PDB file of C-alpha atoms in Angstrom:
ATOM      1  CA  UNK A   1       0.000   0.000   0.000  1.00 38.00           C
ATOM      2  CA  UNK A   2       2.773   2.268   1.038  1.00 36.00           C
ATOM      3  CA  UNK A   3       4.113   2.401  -2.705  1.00 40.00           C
ATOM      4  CA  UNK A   4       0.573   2.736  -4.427  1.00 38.00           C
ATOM      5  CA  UNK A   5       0.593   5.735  -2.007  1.00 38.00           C
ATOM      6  CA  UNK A   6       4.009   7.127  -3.073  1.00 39.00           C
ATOM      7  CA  UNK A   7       3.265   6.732  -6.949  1.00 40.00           C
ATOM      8  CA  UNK A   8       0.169   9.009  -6.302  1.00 35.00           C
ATOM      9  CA  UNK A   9       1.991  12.468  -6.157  1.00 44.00           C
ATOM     10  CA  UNK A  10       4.230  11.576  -9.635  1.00 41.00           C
ATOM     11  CA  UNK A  11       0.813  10.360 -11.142  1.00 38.00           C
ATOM     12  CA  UNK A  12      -0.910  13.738 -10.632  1.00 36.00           C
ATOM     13  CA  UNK A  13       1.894  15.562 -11.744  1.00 43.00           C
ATOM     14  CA  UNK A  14       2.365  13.417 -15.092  1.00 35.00           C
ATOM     15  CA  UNK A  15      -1.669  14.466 -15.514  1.00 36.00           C
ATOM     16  CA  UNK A  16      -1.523  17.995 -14.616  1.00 43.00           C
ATOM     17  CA  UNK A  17       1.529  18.170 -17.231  1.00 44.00           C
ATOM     18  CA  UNK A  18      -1.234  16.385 -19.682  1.00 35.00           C
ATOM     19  CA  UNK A  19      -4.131  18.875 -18.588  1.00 41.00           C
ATOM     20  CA  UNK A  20      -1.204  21.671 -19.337  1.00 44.00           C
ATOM     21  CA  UNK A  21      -0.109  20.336 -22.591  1.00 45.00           C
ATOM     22  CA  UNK A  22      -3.750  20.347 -23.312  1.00 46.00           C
ATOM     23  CA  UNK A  23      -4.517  23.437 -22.720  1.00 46.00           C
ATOM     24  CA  UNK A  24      -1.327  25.227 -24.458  1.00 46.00           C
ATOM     25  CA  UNK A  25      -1.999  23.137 -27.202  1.00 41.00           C
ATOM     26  CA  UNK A  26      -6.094  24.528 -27.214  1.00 42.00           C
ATOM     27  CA  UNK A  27      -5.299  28.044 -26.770  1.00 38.00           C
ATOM     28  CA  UNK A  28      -6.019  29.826 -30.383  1.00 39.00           C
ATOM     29  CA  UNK A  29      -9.604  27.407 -30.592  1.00 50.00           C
ATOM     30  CA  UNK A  30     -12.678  27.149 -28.673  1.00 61.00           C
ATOM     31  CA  UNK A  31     -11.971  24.403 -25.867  1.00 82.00           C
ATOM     32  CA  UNK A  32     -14.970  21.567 -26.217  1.00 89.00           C
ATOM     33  CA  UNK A  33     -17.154  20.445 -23.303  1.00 94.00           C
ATOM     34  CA  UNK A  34     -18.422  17.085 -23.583  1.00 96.00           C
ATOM     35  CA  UNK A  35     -21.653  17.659 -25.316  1.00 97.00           C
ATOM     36  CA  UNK A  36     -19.174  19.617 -28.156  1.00 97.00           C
ATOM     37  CA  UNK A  37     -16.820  16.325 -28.037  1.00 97.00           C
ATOM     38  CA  UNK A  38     -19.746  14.054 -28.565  1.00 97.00           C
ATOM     39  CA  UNK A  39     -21.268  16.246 -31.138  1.00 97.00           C
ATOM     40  CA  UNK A  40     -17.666  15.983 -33.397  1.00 96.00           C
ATOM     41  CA  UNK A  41     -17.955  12.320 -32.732  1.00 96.00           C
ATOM     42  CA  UNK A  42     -21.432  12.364 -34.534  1.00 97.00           C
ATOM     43  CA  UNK A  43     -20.418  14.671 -37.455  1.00 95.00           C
ATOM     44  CA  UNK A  44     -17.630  12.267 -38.368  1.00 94.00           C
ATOM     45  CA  UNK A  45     -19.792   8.760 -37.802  1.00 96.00           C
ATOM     46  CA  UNK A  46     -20.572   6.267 -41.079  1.00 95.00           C
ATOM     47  CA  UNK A  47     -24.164   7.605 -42.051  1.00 97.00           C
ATOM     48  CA  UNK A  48     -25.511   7.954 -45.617  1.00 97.00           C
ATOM     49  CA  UNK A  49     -28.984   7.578 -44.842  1.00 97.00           C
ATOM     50  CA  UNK A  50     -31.575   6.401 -42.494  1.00 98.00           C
ATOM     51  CA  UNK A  51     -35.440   6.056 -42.461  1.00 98.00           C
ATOM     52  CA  UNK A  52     -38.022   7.628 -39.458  1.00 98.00           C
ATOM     53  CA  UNK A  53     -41.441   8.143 -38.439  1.00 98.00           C
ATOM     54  CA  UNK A  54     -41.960  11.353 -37.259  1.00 97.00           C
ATOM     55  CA  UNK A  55     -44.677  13.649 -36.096  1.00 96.00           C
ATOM     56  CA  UNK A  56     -44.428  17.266 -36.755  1.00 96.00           C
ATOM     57  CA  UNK A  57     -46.323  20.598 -36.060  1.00 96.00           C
ATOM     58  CA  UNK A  58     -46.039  23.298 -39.157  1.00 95.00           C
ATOM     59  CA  UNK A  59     -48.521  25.632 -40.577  1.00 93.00           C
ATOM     60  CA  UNK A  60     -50.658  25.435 -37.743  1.00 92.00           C
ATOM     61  CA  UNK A  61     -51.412  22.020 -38.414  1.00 91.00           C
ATOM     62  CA  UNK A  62     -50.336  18.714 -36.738  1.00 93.00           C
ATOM     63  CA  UNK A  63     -48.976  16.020 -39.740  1.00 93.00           C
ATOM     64  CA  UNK A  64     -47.609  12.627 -38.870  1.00 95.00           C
ATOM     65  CA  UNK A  65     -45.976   9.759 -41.331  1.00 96.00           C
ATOM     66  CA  UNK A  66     -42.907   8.603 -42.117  1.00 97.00           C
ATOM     67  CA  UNK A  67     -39.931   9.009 -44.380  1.00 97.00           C
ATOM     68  CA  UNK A  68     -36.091   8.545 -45.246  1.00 98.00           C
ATOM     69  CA  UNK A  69     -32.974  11.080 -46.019  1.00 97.00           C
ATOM     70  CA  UNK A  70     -29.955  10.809 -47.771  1.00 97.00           C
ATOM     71  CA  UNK A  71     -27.098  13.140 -46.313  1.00 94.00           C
ATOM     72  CA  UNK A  72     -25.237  12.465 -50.285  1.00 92.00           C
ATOM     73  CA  UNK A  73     -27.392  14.207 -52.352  1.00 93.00           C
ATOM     74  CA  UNK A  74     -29.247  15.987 -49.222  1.00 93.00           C
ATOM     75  CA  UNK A  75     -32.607  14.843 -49.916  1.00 96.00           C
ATOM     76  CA  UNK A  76     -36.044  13.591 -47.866  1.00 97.00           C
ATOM     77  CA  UNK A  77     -38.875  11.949 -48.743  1.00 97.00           C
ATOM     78  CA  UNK A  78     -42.328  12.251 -46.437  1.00 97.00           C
ATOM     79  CA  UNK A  79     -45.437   9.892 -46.518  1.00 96.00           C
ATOM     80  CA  UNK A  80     -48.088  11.550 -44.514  1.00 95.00           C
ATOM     81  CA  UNK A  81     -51.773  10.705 -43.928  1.00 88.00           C
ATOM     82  CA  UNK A  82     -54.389  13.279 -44.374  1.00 82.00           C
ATOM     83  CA  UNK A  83     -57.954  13.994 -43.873  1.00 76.00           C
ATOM     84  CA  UNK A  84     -58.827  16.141 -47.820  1.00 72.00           C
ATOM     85  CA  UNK A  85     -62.355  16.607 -47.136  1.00 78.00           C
ATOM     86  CA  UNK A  86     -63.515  14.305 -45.031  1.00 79.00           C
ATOM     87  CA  UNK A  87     -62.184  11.799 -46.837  1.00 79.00           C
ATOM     88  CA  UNK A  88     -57.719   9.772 -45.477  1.00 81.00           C
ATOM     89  CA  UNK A  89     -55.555  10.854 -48.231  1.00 85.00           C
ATOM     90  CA  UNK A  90     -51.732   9.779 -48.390  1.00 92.00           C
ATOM     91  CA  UNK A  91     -49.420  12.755 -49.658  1.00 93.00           C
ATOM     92  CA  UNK A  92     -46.130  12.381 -50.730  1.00 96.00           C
ATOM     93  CA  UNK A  93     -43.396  14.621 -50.729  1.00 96.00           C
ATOM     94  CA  UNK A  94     -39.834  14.818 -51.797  1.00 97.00           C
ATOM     95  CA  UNK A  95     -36.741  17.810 -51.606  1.00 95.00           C
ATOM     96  CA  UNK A  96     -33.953  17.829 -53.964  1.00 94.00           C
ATOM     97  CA  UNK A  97     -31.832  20.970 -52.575  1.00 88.00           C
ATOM     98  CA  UNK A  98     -33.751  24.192 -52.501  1.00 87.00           C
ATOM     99  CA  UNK A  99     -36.760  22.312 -55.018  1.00 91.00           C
ATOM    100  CA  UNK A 100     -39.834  20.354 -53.320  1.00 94.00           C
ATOM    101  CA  UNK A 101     -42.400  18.647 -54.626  1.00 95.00           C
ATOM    102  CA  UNK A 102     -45.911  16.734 -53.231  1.00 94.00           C
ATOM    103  CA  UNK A 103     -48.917  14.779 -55.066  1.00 93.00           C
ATOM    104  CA  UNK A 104     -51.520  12.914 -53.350  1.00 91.00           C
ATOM    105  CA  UNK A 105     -51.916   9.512 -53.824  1.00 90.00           C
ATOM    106  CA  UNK A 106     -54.616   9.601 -56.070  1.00 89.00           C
ATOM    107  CA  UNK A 107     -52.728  12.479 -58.652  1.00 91.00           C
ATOM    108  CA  UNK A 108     -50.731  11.598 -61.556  1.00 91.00           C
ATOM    109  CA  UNK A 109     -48.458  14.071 -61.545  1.00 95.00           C
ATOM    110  CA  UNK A 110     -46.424  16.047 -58.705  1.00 95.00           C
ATOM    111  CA  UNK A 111     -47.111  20.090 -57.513  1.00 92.00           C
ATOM    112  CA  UNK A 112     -43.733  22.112 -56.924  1.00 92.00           C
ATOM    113  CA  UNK A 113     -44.135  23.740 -54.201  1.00 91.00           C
ATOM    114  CA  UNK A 114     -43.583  27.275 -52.654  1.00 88.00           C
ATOM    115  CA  UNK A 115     -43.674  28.290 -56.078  1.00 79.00           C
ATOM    116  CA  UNK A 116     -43.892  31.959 -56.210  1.00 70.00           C
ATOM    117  CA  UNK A 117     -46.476  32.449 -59.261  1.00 69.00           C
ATOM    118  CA  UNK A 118     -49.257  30.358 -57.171  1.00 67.00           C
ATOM    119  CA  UNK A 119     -48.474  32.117 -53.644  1.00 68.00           C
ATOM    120  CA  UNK A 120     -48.833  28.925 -52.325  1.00 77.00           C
ATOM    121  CA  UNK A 121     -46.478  28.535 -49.343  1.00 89.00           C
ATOM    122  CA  UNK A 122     -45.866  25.327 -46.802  1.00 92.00           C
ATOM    123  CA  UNK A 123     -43.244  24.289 -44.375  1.00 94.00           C
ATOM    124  CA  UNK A 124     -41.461  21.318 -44.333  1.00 94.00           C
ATOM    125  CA  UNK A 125     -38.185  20.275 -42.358  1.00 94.00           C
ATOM    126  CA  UNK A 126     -36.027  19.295 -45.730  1.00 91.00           C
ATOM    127  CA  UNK A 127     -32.366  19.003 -43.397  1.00 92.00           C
ATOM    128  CA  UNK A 128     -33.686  16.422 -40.984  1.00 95.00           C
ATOM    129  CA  UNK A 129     -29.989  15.342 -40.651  1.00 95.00           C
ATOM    130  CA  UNK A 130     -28.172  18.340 -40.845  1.00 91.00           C
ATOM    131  CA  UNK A 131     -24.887  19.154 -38.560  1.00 93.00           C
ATOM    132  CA  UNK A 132     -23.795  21.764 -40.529  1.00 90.00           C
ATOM    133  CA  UNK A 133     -26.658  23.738 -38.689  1.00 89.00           C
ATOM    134  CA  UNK A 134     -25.317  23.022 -35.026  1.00 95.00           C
ATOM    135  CA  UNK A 135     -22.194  24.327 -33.252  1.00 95.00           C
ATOM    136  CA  UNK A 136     -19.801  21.852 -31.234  1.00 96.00           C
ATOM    137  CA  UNK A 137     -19.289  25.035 -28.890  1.00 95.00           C
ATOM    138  CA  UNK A 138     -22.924  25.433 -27.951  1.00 95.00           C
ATOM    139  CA  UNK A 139     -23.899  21.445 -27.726  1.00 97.00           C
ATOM    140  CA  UNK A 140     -24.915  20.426 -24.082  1.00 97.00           C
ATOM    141  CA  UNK A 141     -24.614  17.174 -22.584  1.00 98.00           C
ATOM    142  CA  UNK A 142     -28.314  16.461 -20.587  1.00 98.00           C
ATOM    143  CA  UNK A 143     -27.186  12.697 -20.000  1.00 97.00           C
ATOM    144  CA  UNK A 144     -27.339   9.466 -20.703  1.00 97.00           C
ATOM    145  CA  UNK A 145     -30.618   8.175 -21.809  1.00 97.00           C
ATOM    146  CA  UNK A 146     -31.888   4.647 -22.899  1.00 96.00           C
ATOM    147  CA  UNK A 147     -34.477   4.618 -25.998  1.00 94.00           C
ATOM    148  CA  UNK A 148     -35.916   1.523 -27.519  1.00 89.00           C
ATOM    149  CA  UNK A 149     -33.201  -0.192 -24.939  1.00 94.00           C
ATOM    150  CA  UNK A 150     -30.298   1.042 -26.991  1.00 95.00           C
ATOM    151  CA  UNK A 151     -28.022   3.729 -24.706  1.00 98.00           C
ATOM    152  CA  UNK A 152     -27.936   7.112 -26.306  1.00 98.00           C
ATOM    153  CA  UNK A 153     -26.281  10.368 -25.604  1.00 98.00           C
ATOM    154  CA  UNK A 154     -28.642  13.337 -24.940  1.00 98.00           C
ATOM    155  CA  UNK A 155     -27.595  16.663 -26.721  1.00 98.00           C
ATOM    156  CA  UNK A 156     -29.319  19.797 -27.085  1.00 98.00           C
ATOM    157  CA  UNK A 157     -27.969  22.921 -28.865  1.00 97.00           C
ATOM    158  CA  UNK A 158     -29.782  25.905 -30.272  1.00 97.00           C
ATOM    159  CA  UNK A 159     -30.547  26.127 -34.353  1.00 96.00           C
ATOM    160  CA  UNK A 160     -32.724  28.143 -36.872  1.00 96.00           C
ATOM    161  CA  UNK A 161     -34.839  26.796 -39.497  1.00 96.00           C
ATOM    162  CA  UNK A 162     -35.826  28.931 -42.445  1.00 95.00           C
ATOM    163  CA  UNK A 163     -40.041  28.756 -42.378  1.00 96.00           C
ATOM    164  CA  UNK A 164     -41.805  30.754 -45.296  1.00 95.00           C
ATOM    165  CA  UNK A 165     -44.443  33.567 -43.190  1.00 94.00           C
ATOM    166  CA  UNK A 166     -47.636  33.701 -45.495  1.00 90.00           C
ATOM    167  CA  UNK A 167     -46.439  36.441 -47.025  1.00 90.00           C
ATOM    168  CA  UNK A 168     -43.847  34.286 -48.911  1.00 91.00           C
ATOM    169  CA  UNK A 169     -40.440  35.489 -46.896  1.00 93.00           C
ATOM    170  CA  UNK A 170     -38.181  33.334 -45.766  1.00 94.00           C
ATOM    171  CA  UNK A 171     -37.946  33.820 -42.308  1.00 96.00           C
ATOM    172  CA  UNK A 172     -34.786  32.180 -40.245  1.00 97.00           C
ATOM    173  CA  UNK A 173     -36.883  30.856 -36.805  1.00 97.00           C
ATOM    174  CA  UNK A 174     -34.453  30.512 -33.472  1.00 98.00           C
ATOM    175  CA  UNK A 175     -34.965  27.600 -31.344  1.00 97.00           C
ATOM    176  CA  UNK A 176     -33.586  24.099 -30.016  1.00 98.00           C
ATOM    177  CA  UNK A 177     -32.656  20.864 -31.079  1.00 98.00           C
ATOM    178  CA  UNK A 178     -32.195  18.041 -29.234  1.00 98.00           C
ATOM    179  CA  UNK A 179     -29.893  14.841 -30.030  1.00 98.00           C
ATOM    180  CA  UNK A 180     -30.107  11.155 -29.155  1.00 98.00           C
ATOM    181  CA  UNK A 181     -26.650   9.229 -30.547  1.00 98.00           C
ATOM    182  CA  UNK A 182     -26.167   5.614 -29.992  1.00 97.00           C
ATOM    183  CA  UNK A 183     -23.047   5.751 -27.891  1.00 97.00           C
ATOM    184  CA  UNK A 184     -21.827   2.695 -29.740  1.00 96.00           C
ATOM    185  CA  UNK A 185     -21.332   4.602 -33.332  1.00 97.00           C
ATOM    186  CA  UNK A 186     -22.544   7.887 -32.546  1.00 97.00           C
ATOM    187  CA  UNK A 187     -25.699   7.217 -35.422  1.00 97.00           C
ATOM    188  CA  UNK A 188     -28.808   9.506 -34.309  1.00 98.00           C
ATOM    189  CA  UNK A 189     -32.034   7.397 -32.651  1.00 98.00           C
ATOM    190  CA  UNK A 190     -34.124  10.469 -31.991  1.00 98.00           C
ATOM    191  CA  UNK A 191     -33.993  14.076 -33.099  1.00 98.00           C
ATOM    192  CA  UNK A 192     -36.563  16.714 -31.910  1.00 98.00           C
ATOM    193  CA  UNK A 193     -36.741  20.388 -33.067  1.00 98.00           C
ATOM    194  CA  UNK A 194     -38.865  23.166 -31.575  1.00 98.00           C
ATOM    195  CA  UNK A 195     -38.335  26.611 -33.119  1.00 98.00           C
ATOM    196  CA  UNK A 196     -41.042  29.504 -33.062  1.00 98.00           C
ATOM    197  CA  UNK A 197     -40.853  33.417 -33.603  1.00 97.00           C
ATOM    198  CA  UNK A 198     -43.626  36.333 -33.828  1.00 97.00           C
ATOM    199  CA  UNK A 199     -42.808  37.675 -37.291  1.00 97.00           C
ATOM    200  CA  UNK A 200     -44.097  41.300 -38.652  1.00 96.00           C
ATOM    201  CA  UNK A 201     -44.830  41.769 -42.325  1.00 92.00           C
ATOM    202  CA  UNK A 202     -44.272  45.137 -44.373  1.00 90.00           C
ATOM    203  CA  UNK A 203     -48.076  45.882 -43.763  1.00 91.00           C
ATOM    204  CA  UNK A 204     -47.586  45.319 -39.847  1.00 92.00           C
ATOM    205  CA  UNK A 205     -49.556  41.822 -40.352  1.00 93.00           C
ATOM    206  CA  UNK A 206     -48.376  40.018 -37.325  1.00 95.00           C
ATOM    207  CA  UNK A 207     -47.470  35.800 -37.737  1.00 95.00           C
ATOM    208  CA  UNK A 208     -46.515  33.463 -35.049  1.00 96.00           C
ATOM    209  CA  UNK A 209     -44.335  31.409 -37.056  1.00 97.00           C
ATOM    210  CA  UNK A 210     -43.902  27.646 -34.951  1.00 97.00           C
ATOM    211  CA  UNK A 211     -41.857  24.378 -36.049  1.00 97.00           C
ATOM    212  CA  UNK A 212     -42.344  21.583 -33.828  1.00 98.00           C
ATOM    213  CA  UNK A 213     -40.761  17.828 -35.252  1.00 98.00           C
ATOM    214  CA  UNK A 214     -39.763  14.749 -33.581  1.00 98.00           C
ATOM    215  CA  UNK A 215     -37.931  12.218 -36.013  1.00 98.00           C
ATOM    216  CA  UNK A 216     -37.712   8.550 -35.012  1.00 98.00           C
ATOM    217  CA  UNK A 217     -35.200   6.482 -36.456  1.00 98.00           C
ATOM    218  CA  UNK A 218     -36.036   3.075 -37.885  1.00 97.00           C
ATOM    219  CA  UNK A 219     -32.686   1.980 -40.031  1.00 97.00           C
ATOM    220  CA  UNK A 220     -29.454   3.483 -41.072  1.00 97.00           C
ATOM    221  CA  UNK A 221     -26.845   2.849 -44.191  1.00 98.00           C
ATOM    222  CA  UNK A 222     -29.710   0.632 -45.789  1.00 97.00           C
ATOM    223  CA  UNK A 223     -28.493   1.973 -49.292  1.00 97.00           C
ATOM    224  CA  UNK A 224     -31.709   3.885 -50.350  1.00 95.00           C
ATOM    225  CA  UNK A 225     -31.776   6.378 -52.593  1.00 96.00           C
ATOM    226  CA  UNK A 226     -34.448   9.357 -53.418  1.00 97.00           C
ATOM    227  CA  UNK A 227     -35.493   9.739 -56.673  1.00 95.00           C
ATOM    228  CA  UNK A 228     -37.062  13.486 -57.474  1.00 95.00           C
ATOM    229  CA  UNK A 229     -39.402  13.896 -59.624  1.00 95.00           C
ATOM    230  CA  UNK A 230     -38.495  13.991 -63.782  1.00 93.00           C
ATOM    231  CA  UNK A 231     -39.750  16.923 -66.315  1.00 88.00           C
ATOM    232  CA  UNK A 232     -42.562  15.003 -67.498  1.00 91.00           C
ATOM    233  CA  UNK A 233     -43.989  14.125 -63.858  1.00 93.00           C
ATOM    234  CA  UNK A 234     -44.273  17.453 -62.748  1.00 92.00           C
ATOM    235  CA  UNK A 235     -47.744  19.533 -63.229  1.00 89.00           C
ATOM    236  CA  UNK A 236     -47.785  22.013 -65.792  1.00 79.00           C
ATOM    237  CA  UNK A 237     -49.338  24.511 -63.557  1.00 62.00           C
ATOM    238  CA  UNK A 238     -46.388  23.564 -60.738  1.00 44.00           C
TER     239      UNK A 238
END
C-alpha cells in the first residue's frame, strides 16, 4: 500500500503536465465540453442515410408519417396521412436541394411547391440530418438516456430553421434541437426540433411562425436512394 501511495503524487503531476499540454496546445480554438466532443464524434460517424417516423407541427397544423434522407445528395422523402375533405388521403413529398415537390396519392403528376407564381407557401423540415446547422461550442450534454433499450447520448444545442411567413419570406426561426446518438457509433435514434418566432410583415400583419418535429429512427446505411421527380412528372401549372 505504502508504494501505491508514493506513486500518487508523480501520477498527478504526469496528468496535470497532460491537462497543461492540453490546454497550451487549445489556446487559439474554442476548448470543447463534452456535449461539443460528442457532437464531433457524430459529425464524423458512417451515415448515408436512415429512415423515421416522425410527427411534426407546421402551418398550424399537426402532420404525422414517415420518411427517409440521404445526407449524399441531401434529400427527404415524407409519406403523410391526411384527412382532404372528409375523406384519409396519403401525400407524398420529396426535396432535392432548394426544389420540393408533393402529389396525393390519387394524382398523376407532382405540384412544386412554394412556387412563387401560385403564392402557395408550406413548411417542411427538408435538413432532418443536418450538422452543418449546429455548433460543437454550444452542444450540451443532458445525460445518458436509454431509448428503444439502446443507450444514447442526450444533446441539445440551439438552431434556426428557415419557415416561409404567409407572405412568402423566408424567415430564419431561433430555437432548439435536441440529439439522441447511440453511444456505440454515434448514429442519431431520436432528433426533436422546436423553433417559433412572432414575425411582422411590411403591412404590420403580425405571424406566429412555430416548427415543432420529432424524427424517429427506424434503419441506417440501408443503401436507399431518393429519386425526385423527372420533367414530365411534374404539373404544368407547378
Amino acid at each position: 500500500m505504502l508504494k501505491h501511495w508514493r506513486a500518487l503524487p508523480a501520477a498527478l503531476c504526469v496528468l496535470a503536465g497532460l491537462l497543461l499540454a492540453g490546454c497550451r496546445a487549445s489556446s487559439s480554438t474554442v476548448a470543447l465540453g463534452p456535449g461539443g466532443r460528442i457532437f464531433t464524434q457524430a459529425r464524423h460517424a458512417n451515415l448515408h442515410d436512415a429512415a423515421f417516423t416522425t410527427t411534426f407541427f407546421a402551418d398550424g397544423q399537426h402532420r404525422s408519417g414517415s420518411g427517409a434522407t440521404t445526407l449524399n445528395p441531401q434529400r427527404i422523402e415524407l409519406t403523410l396521412n391526411l384527412t382532404v375533405n372528409g375523406q384519409v388521403e396519403v401525400m407524398h413529398i420529396v426535396s432535392d436541394g432548394d426544389m420540393l415537390y408533393d402529389r396525393l396519392n390519387t394524382d398523376p403528376l407532382w405540384n412544386i411547391l412554394n412556387d412563387g407564381d401560385t403564392g402557395n407557401y408550406v413548411n417542411y423540415d427538408t435538413d432532418i440530418v443536418n450538422y452543418d446547422a449546429l455548433q460543437a461550442q454550444t452542444m450540451q450534454l443532458i445525460g445518458a438516456e436509454k431509448l428503444d433499450g439502446v443507450t444514447t447520448w442526450h444533446l441539445r444545442g440551439p438552431f434556426t430553421i428557415p419557415l416561409f411567413a404567409s407572405d412568402g419570406n423566408l424567415v430564419q426561426v431561433p430555437g432548439t434541437e435536441d440529439l439522441w446518438l447511440r453511444q456505440s457509433d454515434s448514429l442519431p435514434v431520436q432528433i426533436v426540433k422546436s423553433a417559433a418566432k412572432l414575425y411582422t410583415a411590411d403591412d404590420g400583419t403580425q405571424e406566429h411562425l412555430v416548427f415543432t418535429a420529432t424524427y424517429h429512427f427506424t434503419a441506417w446505411n440501408t443503401g436507399l436512394t431518393i429519386t425526385p421527380p423527372g420533367e414530365g412528372q411534374i404539373a404544368a401549372s407547378g
